[in-house]
mmCIF file of C-alpha atoms and ligand atoms in Angstrom:
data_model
loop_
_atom_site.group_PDB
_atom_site.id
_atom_site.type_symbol
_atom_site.label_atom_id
_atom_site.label_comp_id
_atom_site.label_asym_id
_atom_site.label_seq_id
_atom_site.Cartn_x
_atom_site.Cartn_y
_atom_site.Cartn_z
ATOM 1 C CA UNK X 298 169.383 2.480 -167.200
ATOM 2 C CA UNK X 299 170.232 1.280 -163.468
ATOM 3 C CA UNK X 300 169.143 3.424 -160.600
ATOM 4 C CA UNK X 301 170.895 3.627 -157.533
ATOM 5 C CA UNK X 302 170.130 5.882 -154.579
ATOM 6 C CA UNK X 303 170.426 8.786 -156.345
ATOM 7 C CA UNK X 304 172.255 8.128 -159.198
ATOM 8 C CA UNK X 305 171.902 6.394 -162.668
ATOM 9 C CA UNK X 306 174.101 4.681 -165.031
ATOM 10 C CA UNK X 307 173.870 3.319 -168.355
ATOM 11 C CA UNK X 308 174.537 -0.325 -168.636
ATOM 12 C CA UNK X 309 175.465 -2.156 -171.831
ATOM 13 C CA UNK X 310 173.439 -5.126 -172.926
ATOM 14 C CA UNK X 311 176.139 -6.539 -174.629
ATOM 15 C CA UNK X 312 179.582 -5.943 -174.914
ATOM 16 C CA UNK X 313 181.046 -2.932 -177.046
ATOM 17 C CA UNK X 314 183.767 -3.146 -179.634
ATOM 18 C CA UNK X 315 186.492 -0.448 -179.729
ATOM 19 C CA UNK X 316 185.311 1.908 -181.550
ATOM 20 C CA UNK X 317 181.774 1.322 -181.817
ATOM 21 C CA UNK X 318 178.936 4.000 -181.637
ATOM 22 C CA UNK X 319 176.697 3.049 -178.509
ATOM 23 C CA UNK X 320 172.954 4.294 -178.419
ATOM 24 C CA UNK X 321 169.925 4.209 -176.122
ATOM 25 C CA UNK X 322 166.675 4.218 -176.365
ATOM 26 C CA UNK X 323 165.096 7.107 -174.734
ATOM 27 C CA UNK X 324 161.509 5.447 -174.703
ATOM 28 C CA UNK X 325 162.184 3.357 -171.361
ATOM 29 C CA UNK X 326 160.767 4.525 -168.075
ATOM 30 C CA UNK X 327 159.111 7.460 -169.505
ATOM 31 C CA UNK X 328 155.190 8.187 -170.267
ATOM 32 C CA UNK X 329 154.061 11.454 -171.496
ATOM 33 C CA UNK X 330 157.337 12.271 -173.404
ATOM 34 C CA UNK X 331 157.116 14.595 -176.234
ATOM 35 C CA UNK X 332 157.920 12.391 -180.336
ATOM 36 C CA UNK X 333 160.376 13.305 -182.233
ATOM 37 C CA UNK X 334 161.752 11.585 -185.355
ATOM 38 C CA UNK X 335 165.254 9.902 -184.889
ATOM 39 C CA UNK X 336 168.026 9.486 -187.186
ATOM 40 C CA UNK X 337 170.540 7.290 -185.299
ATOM 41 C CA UNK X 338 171.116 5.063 -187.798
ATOM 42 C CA UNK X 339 171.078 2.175 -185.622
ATOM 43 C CA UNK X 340 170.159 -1.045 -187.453
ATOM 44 C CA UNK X 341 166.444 -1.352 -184.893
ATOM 45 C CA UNK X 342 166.119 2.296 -185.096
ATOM 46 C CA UNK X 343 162.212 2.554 -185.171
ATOM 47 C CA UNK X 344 162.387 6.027 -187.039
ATOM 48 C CA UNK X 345 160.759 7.744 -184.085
ATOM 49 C CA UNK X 346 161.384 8.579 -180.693
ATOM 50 C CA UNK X 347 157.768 8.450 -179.078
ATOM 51 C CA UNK X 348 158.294 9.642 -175.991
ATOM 52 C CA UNK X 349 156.597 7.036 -174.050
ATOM 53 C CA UNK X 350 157.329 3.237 -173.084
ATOM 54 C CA UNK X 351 153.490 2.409 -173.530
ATOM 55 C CA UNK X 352 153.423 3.622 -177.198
ATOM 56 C CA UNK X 353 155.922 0.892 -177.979
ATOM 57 C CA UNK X 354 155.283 -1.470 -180.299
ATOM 58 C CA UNK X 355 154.454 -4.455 -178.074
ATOM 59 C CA UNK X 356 157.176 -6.867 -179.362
ATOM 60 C CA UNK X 357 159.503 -3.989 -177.933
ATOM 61 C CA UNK X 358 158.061 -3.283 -174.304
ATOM 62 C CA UNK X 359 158.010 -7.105 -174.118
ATOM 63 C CA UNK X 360 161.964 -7.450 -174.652
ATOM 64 C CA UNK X 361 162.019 -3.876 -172.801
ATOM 65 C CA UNK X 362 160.049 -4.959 -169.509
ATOM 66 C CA UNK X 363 163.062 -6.544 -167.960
ATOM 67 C CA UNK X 364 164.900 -3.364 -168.176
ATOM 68 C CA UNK X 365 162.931 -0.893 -166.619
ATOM 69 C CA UNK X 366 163.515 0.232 -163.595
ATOM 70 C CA UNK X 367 161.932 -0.176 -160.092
ATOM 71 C CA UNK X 368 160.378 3.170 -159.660
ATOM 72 C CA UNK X 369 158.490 2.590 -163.223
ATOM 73 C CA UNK X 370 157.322 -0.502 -162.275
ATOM 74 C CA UNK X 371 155.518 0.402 -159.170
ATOM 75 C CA UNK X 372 154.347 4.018 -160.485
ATOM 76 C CA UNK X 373 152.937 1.598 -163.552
ATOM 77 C CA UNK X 374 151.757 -1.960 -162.478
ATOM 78 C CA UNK X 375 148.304 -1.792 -163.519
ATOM 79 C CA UNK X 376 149.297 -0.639 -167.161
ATOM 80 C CA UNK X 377 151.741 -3.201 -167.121
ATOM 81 C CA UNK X 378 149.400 -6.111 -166.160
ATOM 82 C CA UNK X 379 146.995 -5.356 -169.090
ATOM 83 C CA UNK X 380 149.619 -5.889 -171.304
ATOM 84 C CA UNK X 381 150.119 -9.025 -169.840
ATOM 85 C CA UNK X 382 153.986 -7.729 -168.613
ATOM 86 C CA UNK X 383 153.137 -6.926 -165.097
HETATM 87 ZN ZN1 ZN A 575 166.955 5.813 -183.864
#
């Protein structure tokens, strides 16, 4: 997710094949969220959808921590820094 001024965009990683299904992983730049199993099918699917970036498996917020934005960042430094991705 990209945030600018007041609006937000998706942004591929990678680029997409015609054709292809495209996901996202709602677990960046949220805390709090509510779980709730996922079925996307993707090949990393995790099975869940927890509903918070901190309740990542580590591995994951590592390769995540580049991607989140700004806002999330600031609003979460110290949390970040004990992990050792601040
Ligand atoms: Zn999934």
């Amino acid at each position: 997710m990209l945030y600018e001024g007041d609006h937000s965009f998706l942004v591929a990683r990678r680029d997409i094949a015609m054709g292809e299904e495209i996901t996202c992983d709602y677990n960046i730049n949220i805390t709090g969220g509510t779980a709730w199993p996922c079925n996307c099918g993707a090949g990393r699917c995790r099975g869940t959808t927890v509903g918070d970036f901190f309740r990542l498996p580590l591995d994951i917020q590592r390769e995540y921590r580049p991607l989140l934005a700004e806002w999330f960042v600031r609003a979460y430094r110290d949390r970040l820094r004990a992990l050792g991705l601040g």
